[in-house]
Short mmCIF file of C-alpha atoms in Angstrom, two decimals:
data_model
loop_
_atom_site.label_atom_id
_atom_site.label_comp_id
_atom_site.label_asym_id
_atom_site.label_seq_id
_atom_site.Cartn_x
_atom_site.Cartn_y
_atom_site.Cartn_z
CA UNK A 1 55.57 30.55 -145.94
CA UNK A 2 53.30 27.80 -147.71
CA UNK A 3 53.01 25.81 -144.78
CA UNK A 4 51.80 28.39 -142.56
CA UNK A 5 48.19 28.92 -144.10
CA UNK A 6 47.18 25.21 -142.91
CA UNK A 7 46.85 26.26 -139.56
CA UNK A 8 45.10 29.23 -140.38
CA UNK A 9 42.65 27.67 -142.49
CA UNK A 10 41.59 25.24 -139.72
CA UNK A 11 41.92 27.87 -136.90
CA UNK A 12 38.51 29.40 -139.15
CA UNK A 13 36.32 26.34 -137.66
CA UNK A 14 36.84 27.58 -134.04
CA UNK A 15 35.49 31.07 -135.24
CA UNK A 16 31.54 31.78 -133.52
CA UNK A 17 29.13 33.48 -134.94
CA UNK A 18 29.36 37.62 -135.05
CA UNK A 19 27.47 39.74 -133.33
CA UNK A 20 28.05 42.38 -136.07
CA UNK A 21 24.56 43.14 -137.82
CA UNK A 22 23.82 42.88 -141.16
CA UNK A 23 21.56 45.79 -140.79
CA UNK A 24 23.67 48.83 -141.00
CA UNK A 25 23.00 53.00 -141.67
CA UNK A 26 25.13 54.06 -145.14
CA UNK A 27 26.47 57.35 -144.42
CA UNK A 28 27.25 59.80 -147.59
CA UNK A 29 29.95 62.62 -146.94
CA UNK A 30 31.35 65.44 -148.74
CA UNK A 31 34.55 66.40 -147.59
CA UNK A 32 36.29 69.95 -148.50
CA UNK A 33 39.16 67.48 -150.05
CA UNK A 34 37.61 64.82 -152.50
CA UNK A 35 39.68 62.25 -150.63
CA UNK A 36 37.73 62.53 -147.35
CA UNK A 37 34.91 62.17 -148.95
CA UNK A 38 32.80 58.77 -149.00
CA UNK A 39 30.67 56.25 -147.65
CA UNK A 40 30.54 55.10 -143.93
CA UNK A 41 28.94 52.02 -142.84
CA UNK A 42 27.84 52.07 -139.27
CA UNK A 43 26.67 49.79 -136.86
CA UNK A 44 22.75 51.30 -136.12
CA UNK A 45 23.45 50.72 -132.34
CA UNK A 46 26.85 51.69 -130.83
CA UNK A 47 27.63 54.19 -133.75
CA UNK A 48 30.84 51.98 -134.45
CA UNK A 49 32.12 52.56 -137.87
CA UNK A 50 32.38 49.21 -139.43
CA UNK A 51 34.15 50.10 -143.05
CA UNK A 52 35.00 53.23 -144.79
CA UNK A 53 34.69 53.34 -148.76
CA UNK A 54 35.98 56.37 -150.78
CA UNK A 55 33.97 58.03 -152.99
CA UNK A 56 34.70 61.61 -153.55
CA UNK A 57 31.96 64.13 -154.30
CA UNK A 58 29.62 61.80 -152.85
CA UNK A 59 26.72 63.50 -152.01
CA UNK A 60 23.35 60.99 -151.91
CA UNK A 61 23.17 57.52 -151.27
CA UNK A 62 20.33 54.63 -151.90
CA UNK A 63 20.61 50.62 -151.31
CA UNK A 64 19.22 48.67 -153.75
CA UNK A 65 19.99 45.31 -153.02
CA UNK A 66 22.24 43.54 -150.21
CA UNK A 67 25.84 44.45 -150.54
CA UNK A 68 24.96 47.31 -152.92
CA UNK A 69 24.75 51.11 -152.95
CA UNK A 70 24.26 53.35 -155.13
CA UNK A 71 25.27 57.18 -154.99
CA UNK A 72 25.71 60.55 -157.25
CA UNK A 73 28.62 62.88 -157.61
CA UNK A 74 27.34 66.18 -156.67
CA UNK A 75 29.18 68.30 -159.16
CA UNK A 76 30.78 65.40 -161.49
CA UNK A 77 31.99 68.19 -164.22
CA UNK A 78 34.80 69.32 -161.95
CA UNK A 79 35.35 66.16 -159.15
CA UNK A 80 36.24 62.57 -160.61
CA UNK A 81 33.47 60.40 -158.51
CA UNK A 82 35.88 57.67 -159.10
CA UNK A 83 40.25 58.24 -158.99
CA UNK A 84 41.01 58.20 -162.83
CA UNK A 85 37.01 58.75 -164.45
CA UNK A 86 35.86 62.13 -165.15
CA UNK A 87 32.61 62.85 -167.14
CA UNK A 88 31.56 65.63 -169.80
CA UNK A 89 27.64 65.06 -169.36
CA UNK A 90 26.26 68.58 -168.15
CA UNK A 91 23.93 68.46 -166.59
CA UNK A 92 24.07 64.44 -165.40
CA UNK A 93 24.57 63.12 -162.45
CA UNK A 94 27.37 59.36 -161.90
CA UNK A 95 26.16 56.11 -160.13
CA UNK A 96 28.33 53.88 -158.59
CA UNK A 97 27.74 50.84 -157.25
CA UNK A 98 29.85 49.69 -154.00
CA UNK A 99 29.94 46.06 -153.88
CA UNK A 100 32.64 44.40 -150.96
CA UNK A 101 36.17 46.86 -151.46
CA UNK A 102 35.32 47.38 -155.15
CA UNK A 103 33.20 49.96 -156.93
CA UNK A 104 31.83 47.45 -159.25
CA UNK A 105 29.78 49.27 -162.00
CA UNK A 106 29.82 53.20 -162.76
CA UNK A 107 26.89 54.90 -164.82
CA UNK A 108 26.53 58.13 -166.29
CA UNK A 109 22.80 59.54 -167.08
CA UNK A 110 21.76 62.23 -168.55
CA UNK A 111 19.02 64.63 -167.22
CA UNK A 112 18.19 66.15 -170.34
CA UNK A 113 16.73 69.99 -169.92
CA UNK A 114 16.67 69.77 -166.34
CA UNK A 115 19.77 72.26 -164.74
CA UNK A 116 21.01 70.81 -161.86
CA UNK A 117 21.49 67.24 -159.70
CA UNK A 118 19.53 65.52 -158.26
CA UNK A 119 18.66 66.53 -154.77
CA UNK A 120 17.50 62.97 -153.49
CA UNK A 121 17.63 59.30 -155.69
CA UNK A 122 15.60 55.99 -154.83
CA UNK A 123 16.65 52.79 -156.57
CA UNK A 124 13.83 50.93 -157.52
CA UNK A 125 13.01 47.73 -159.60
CA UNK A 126 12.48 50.10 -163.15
CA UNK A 127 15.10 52.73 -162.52
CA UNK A 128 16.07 55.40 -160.49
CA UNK A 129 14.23 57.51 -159.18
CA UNK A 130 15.59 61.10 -159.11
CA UNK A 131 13.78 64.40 -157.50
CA UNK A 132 14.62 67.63 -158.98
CA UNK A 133 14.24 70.96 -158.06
CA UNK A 134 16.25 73.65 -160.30
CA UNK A 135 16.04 74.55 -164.04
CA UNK A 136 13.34 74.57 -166.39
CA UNK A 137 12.16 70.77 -166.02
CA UNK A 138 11.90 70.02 -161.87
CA UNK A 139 10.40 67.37 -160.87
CA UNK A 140 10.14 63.80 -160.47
CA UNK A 141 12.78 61.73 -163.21
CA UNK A 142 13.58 58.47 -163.80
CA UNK A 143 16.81 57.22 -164.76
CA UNK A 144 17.62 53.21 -166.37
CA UNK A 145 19.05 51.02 -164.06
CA UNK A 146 22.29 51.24 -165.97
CA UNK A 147 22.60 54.58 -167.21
CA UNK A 148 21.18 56.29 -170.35
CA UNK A 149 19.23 59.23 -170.53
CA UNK A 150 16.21 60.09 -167.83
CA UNK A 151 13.27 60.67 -168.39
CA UNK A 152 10.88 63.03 -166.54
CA UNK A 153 7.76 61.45 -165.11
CA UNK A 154 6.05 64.58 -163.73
CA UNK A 155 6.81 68.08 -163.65
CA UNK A 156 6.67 69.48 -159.70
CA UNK A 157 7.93 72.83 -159.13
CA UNK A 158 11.07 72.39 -156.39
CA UNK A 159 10.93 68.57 -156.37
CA UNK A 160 13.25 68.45 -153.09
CA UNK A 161 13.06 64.51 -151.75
CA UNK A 162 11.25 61.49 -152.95
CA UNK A 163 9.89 58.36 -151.13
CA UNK A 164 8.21 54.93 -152.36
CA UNK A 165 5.80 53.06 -150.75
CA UNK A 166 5.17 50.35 -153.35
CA UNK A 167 3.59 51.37 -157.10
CA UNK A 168 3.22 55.06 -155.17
CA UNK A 169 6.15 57.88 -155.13
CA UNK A 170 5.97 60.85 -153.01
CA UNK A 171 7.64 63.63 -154.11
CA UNK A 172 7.98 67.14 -151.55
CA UNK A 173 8.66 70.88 -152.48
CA UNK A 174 10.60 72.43 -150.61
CA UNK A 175 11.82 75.94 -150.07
CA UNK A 176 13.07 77.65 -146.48
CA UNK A 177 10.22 80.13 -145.44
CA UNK A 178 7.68 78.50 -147.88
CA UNK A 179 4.81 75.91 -147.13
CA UNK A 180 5.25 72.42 -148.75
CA UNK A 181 3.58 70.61 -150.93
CA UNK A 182 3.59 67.19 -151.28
CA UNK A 183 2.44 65.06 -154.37
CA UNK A 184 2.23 61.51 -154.68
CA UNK A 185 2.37 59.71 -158.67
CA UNK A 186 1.30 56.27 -159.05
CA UNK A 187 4.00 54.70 -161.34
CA UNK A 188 1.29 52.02 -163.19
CA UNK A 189 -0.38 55.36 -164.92
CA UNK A 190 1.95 58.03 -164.62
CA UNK A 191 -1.11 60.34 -163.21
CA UNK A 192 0.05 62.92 -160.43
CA UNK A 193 -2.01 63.91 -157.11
CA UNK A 194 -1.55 66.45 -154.61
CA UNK A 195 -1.87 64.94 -150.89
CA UNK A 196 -1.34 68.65 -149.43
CA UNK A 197 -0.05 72.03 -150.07
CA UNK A 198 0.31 73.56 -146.61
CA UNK A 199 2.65 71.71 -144.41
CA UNK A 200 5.46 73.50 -142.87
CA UNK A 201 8.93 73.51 -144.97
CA UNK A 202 9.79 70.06 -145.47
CA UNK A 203 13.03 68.63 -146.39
CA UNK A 204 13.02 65.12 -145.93
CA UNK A 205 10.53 62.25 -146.89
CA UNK A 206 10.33 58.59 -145.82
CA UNK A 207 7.85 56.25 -146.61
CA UNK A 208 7.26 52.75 -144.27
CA UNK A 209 5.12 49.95 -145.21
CA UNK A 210 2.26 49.54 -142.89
CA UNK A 211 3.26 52.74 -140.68
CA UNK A 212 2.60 55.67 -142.82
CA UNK A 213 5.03 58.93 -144.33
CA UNK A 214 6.90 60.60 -142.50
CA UNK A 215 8.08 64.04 -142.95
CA UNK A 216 11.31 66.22 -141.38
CA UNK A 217 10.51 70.01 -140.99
CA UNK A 218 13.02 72.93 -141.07
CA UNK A 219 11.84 73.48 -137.58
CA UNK A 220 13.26 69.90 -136.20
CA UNK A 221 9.92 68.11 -136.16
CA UNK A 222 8.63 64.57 -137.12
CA UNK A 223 5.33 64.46 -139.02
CA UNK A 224 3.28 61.25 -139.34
CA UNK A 225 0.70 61.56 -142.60
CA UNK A 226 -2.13 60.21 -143.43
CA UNK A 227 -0.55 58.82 -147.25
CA UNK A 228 -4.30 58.39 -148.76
CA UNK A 229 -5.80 61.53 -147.18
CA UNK A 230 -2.89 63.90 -146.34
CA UNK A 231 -4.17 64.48 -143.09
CA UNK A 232 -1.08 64.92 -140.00
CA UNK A 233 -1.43 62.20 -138.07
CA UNK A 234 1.37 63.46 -135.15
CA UNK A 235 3.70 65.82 -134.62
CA UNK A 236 6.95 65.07 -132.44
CA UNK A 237 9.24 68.01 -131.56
CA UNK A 238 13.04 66.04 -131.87
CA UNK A 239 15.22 68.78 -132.68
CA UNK A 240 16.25 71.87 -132.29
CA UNK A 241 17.86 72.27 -136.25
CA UNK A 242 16.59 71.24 -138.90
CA UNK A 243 15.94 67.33 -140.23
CA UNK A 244 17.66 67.10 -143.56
CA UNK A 245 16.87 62.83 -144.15
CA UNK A 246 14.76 60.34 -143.46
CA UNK A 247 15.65 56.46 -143.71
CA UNK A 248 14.23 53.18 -142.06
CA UNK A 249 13.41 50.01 -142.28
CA UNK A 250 10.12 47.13 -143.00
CA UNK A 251 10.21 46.90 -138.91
CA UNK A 252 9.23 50.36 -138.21
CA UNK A 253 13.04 51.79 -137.05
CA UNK A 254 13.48 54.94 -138.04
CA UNK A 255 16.65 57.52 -138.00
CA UNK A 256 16.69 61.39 -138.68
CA UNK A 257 19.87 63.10 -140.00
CA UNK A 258 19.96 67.00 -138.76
CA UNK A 259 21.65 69.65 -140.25
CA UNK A 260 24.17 69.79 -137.36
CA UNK A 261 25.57 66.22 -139.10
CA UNK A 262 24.17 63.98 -136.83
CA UNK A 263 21.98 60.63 -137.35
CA UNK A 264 19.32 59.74 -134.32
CA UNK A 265 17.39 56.46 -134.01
CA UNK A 266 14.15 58.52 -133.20
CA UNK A 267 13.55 56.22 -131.05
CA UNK A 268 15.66 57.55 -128.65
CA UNK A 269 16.58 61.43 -129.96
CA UNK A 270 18.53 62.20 -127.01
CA UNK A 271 21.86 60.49 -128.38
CA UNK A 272 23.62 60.66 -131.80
CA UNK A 273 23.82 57.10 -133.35
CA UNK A 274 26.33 59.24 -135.16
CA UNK A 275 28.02 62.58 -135.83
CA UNK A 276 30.95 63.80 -138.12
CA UNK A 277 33.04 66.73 -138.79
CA UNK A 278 32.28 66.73 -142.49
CA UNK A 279 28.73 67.65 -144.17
CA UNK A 280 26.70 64.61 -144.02
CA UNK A 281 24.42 64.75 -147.06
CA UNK A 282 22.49 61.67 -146.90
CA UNK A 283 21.65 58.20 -145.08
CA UNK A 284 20.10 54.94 -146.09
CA UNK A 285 19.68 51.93 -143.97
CA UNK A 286 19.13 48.28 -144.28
CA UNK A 287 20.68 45.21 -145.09
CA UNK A 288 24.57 46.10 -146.63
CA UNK A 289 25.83 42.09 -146.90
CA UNK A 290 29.46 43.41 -146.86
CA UNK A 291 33.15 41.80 -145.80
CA UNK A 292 34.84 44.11 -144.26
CA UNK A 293 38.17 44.10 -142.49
CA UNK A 294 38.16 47.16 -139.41
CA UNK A 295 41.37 48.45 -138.13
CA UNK A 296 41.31 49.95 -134.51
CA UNK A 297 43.53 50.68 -132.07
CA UNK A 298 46.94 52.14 -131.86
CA UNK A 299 50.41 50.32 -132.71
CA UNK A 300 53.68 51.02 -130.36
CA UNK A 301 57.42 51.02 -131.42
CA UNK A 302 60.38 53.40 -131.42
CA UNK A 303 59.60 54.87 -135.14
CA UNK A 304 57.07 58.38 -135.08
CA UNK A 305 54.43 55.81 -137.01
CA UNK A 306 54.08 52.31 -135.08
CA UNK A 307 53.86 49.20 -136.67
CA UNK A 308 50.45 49.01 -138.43
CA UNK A 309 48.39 46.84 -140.33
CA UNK A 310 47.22 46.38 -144.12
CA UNK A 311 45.11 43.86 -146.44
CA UNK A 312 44.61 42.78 -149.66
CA UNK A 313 41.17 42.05 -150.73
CA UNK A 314 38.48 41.69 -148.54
CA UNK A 315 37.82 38.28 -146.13
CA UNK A 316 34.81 37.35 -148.18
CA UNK A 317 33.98 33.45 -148.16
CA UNK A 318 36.20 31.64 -151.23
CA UNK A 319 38.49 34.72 -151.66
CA UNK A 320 41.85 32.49 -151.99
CA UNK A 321 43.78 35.63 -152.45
CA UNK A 322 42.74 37.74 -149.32
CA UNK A 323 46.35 38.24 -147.22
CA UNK A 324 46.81 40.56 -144.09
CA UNK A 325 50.64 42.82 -143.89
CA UNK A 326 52.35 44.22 -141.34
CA UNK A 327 54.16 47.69 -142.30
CA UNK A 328 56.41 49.27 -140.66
CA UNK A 329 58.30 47.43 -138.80
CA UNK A 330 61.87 46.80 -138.05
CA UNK A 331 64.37 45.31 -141.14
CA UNK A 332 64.51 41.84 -140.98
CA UNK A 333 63.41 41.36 -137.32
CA UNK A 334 61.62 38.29 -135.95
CA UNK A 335 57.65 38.82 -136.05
CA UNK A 336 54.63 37.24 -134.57
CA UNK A 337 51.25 37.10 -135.97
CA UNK A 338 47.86 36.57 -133.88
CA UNK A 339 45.16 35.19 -135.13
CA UNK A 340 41.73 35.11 -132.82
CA UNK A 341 37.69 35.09 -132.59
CA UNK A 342 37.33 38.43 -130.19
CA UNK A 343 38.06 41.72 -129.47
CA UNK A 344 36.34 41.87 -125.95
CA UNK A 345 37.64 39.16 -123.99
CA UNK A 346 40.25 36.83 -123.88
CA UNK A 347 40.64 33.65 -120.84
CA UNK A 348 38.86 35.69 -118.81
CA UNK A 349 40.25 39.44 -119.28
CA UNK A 350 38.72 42.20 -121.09
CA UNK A 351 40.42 43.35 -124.21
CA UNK A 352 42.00 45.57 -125.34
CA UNK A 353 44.60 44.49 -122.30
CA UNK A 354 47.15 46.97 -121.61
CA UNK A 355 51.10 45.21 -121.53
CA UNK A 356 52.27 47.25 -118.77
CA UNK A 357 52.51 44.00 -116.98
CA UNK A 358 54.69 42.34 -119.78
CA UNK A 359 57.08 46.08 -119.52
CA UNK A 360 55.24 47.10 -122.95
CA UNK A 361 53.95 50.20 -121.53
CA UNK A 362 51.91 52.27 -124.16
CA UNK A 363 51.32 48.76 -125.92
CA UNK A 364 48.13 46.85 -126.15
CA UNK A 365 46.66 43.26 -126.98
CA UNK A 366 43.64 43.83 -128.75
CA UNK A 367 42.80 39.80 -129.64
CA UNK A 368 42.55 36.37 -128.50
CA UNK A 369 45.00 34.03 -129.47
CA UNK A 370 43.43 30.82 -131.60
CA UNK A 371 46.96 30.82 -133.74
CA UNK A 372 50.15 32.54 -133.19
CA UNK A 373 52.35 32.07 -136.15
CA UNK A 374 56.10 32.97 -136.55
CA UNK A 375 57.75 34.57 -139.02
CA UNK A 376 60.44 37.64 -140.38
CA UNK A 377 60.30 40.78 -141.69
CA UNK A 378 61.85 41.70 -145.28
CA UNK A 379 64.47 44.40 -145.70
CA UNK A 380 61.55 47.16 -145.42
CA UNK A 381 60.40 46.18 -142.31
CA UNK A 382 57.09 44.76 -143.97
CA UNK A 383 55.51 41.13 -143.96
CA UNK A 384 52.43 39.78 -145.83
CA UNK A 385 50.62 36.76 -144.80
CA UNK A 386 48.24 34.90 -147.07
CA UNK A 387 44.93 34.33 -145.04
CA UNK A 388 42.69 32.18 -148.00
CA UNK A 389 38.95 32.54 -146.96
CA UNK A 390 37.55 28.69 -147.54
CA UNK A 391 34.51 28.15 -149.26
CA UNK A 392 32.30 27.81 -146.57
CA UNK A 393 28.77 29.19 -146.46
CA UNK A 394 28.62 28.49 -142.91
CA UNK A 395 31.76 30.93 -141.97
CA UNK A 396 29.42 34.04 -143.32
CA UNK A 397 28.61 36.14 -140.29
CA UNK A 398 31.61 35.47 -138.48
CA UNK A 399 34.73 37.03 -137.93
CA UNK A 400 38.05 37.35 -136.71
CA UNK A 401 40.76 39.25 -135.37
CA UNK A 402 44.45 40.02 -135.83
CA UNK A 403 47.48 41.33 -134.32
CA UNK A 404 51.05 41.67 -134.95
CA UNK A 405 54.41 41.88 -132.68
CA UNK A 406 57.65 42.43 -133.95
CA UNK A 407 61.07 42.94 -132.18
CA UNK A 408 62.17 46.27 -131.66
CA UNK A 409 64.88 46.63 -129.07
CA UNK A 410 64.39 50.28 -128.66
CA UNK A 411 60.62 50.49 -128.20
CA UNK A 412 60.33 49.22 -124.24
CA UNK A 413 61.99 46.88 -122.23
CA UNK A 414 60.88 44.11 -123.44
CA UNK A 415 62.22 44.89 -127.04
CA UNK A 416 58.25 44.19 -128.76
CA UNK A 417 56.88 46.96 -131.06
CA UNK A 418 52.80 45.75 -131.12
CA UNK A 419 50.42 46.72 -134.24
CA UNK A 420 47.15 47.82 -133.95
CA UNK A 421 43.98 45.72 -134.16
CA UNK A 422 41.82 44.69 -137.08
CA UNK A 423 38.37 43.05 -136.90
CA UNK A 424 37.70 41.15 -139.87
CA UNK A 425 34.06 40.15 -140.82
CA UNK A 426 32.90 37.25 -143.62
CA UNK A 427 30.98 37.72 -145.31
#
C-alpha cells in the first residue's frame, strides 16, 4: 500500500486551521478500578473531551510547561501509577510526566518524616511544591524537579492546598468545622507569615497575577483576598457543596471544581464545563500543546461490536510512523477509507449525516471527504493505513478527520458496515 500515502500526504495542505484551543482544563480522576482512572483533557468551553490518558491512582495534577503534566499516585505502595512500575518508598509520593501518548519521565521522592501524600503539588522553576497536612512534619515541602528526597520549607499545622504568585507561596489549613488559616512564605528567605487565621474552612487556593487569591469555602463560596493585607475583598455565593479546587489562567478565567465532581467557569456557575461519574480530585488549566487523535461516534455492521477505529502513535508534526486501523471488520472484504478537514459540515450539510438516504439506516458519515482511498481487509477483518505526519510547522493547529466503510452484506441493504469517527489534531 506504498503508493497510497502520496495522496494523503498532499491531501494535509488542504487542511485549515483548528478551532480546537490550546488552552485546555486537565482533569485528575480516581476510579474504583485503577484502569478508569486518569487524566482528561477538556475543551474549557463546550466540555468536549479532547484525549483521555491513563494513569491509575491519579489523584493531583499540575502543568508545568506546554505539553506537560505532572501528577501523584495517591497511595503508590499498593496501585502501580504506571502498568508494570510499583514503588517501595513509604511514605513518597510518584510524578509522571504526560508528554503527547507517552508518559515520558517517572520520579519517585521521598517525604522523609512526613506520614502521608501530598494533598495539593505546584510545579515550579526549583521544584515541586508539595502541601502537607498529616504526620509529624505538615507543612509546606519541596521536592527536585526530578525526584530525590523533599525537603520541608516550613512547618504549618494541616497544610491542605498551596498557591504561587511569583517568589510568594500560599499555603491554607484546613479542617471541616475549623477556621482557616492561611500563611504565605517568600521562597528568596524561607521566612513564613500569617495573612489570616479566621476565614471560614477553606479547601482550595488559587493565586492570579494582577487579580488577587482566591479562596473555595466548605460552604460553596468564592473569596477574593487582599494577598499583602489578608483583608476579604468579596464574597460570591456559587454553590451549594463545597469547592474542592481552584485553577486559572494570566487572563483572569477562573474554574471551581465542587465536591459533587463538577468543574464551573465561574464566570458563568450556572452550567458544568464538566461533570463525571468518578471522584474528580483535581484540575489545572492552561496551555497542554498536545496531538491528540479523538474517536466519536458509533460504527454499524452485522457483528454485536461495529467496525471501529485504532492508531498508532499520535499525529504530531514529523511523526513518519503515525498509521490509523480499522478493526473489526469483515475477512478480506473491500474497504474504503475517508480522509477530511471537518466534522461539522460537509458541501453544505451538517455532519454527522445520517445514511438513511443511502439504505444505511443506523449508519452515519461523520467527515468530509478530501481523499477516499481503496483498499482490503486481512483475514481478521482488520486494516492499517500509514498516515506519515510531514514536517511542517505550519500544519500545527490543524486537524483532520477519518472514517472507514467496509462491505458487509448482512449489515443493511446496501451491504456497508461504517466505523465511527476520529478527530485528529497536530500538533
Amino acid at each position: 500500500m506504498r503508493y497510497l500515502v502520496s495522496p494523503l500526504v498532499l491531501a494535509f495542505a488542504a487542511l485549515t486551521p483548528s478551532q480546537v484551543p490550546l488552552d485546555y482544563l486537565v482533569v485528575a480522576e480516581y476510579a474504583a478500578l485503577a484502569t478508569g482512572s486518569g487524566l482528561r483533557f477538556v475543551d474549557p468551553v463546550t466540555g468536549v473531551i479532547t484525549d483521555v490518558r491513563s494513569a491509575p491512582g491519579a489523584t493531583r495534577v499540575a502543568l508545568s510547561r506546554a505539553a506537560t503534566v505532572t501528577i501523584d499516585a495517591a497511595n503508590p505502595t499498593s496501585i502501580p501509577f504506571v502498568a508494570g512500575l510499583a514503588t517501595t518508598i513509604s511514605p513518597g509520593f510518584q510524578r509522571a510526566v504526560v508528554q503527547g501518548n507517552q508518559v515520558q519521565i517517572v520520579n519517585n521522592h521521598t517525604l522523609s518524616r512526613a506520614a502521608g501524600q501530598p494533598n495539593r503539588i505546584e510545579v515550579t522553576s526549583s521544584g515541586i511544591l508539595a502541601a502537607i497536612n498529616l504526620g509529624a512534619a505538615a507543612g509546606l515541602w519541596l521536592a527536585p524537579a526530578f525526584g530525590g528526597t523533599a525537603v520541608q520549607l516550613v512547618a504549618l499545622p494541616s497544610a491542605f492546598d498551596v498557591a504561587v504568585g511569583g517568589n510568594f507561596v500560599f499555603v491554607n489549613s484546613y479542617g471541616p468545622t475549623l477556621a482557616s488559616r492561611i500563611d504565605v512564605v517568600d521562597l528568596t528567605t524561607g521566612i513564613p507569615r500569617m495573612l489570616g487565621n479566621a476565614y471560614p474552612p477553606l479547601r482550595a487556593l488559587f493565586f492570579l497575577n494582577g487579580v488577587g487569591l482566591f479562596a473555595g469555602t466548605d460552604g460553596g463560596d468564592l473569596l477574593t483576598i487582599d494577598p499583602v493585607s489578608g483583608v476579604v475583598l468579596a464574597t460570591r455565593g456559587l454553590f451549594s457543596v463545597a469547592i474542592t479546587a481552584l485553577t486559572g489562567d494570566s487572563a483572569g478565567q477562573l474554574f471551581a471544581l465542587t465536591s459533587a465532581n463538577e468543574v464551573y467557569d465561574v464566570a458563568a456557575p450556572g452550567v458544568a464545563v464538566y461533570r463525571s461519574g468518578n471522584r474528580v480530585n483535581d484540575i489545572a488549566f492552561g496551555t497542554v500543546d498536545l496531538a491528540s487523535f479523538l474517536i466519536f461516534g458509533d460504527g454499524c455492521g452485522s457483528t454485536a461490536v461495529p467496525p471501529h477505529q485504532a492508531t498508532s502513535g499520535v499525529p504530531s508534526v514529523g511523526n513518519a510512523g503515525f498509521s490509523v486501523a480499522l478493526v473489526g471488520g469483515q475477512p478480506r472484504a473491500a474497504a474504503f477509507f475517508v480522509f477530511g478537514g471537518s466534522r461539522t459540515t460537509f458541501s453544505g450539510f451538517a455532519l454527522p449525516l445520517p445514511l438513511d438516504f443511502l439504505q444505511m439506516p443506523r449508519c452515519w458519515l461523520y467527515s468530509d471527504i478530501i481523499v477516499m482511498l481503496g483498499l482490503s481487509l486481512d483475514a481478521a477483518g482488520n486494516a492499517s493505513l500509514p498516515l506519515a505526519i510531514p514536517f511542517a510547522p505550519r500544519l500545527r493547529g490543524r486537524h483532520f478527520t477519518t472514517q472507514w466503510f467496509t462491505a458487509d452484506g448482512a449489515a443493511n441493504p446496501l451491504g456497508l458496515a461504517a466505523s465511527d469517527g476520529a478527530e485528529g489534531i497536530i500538533r
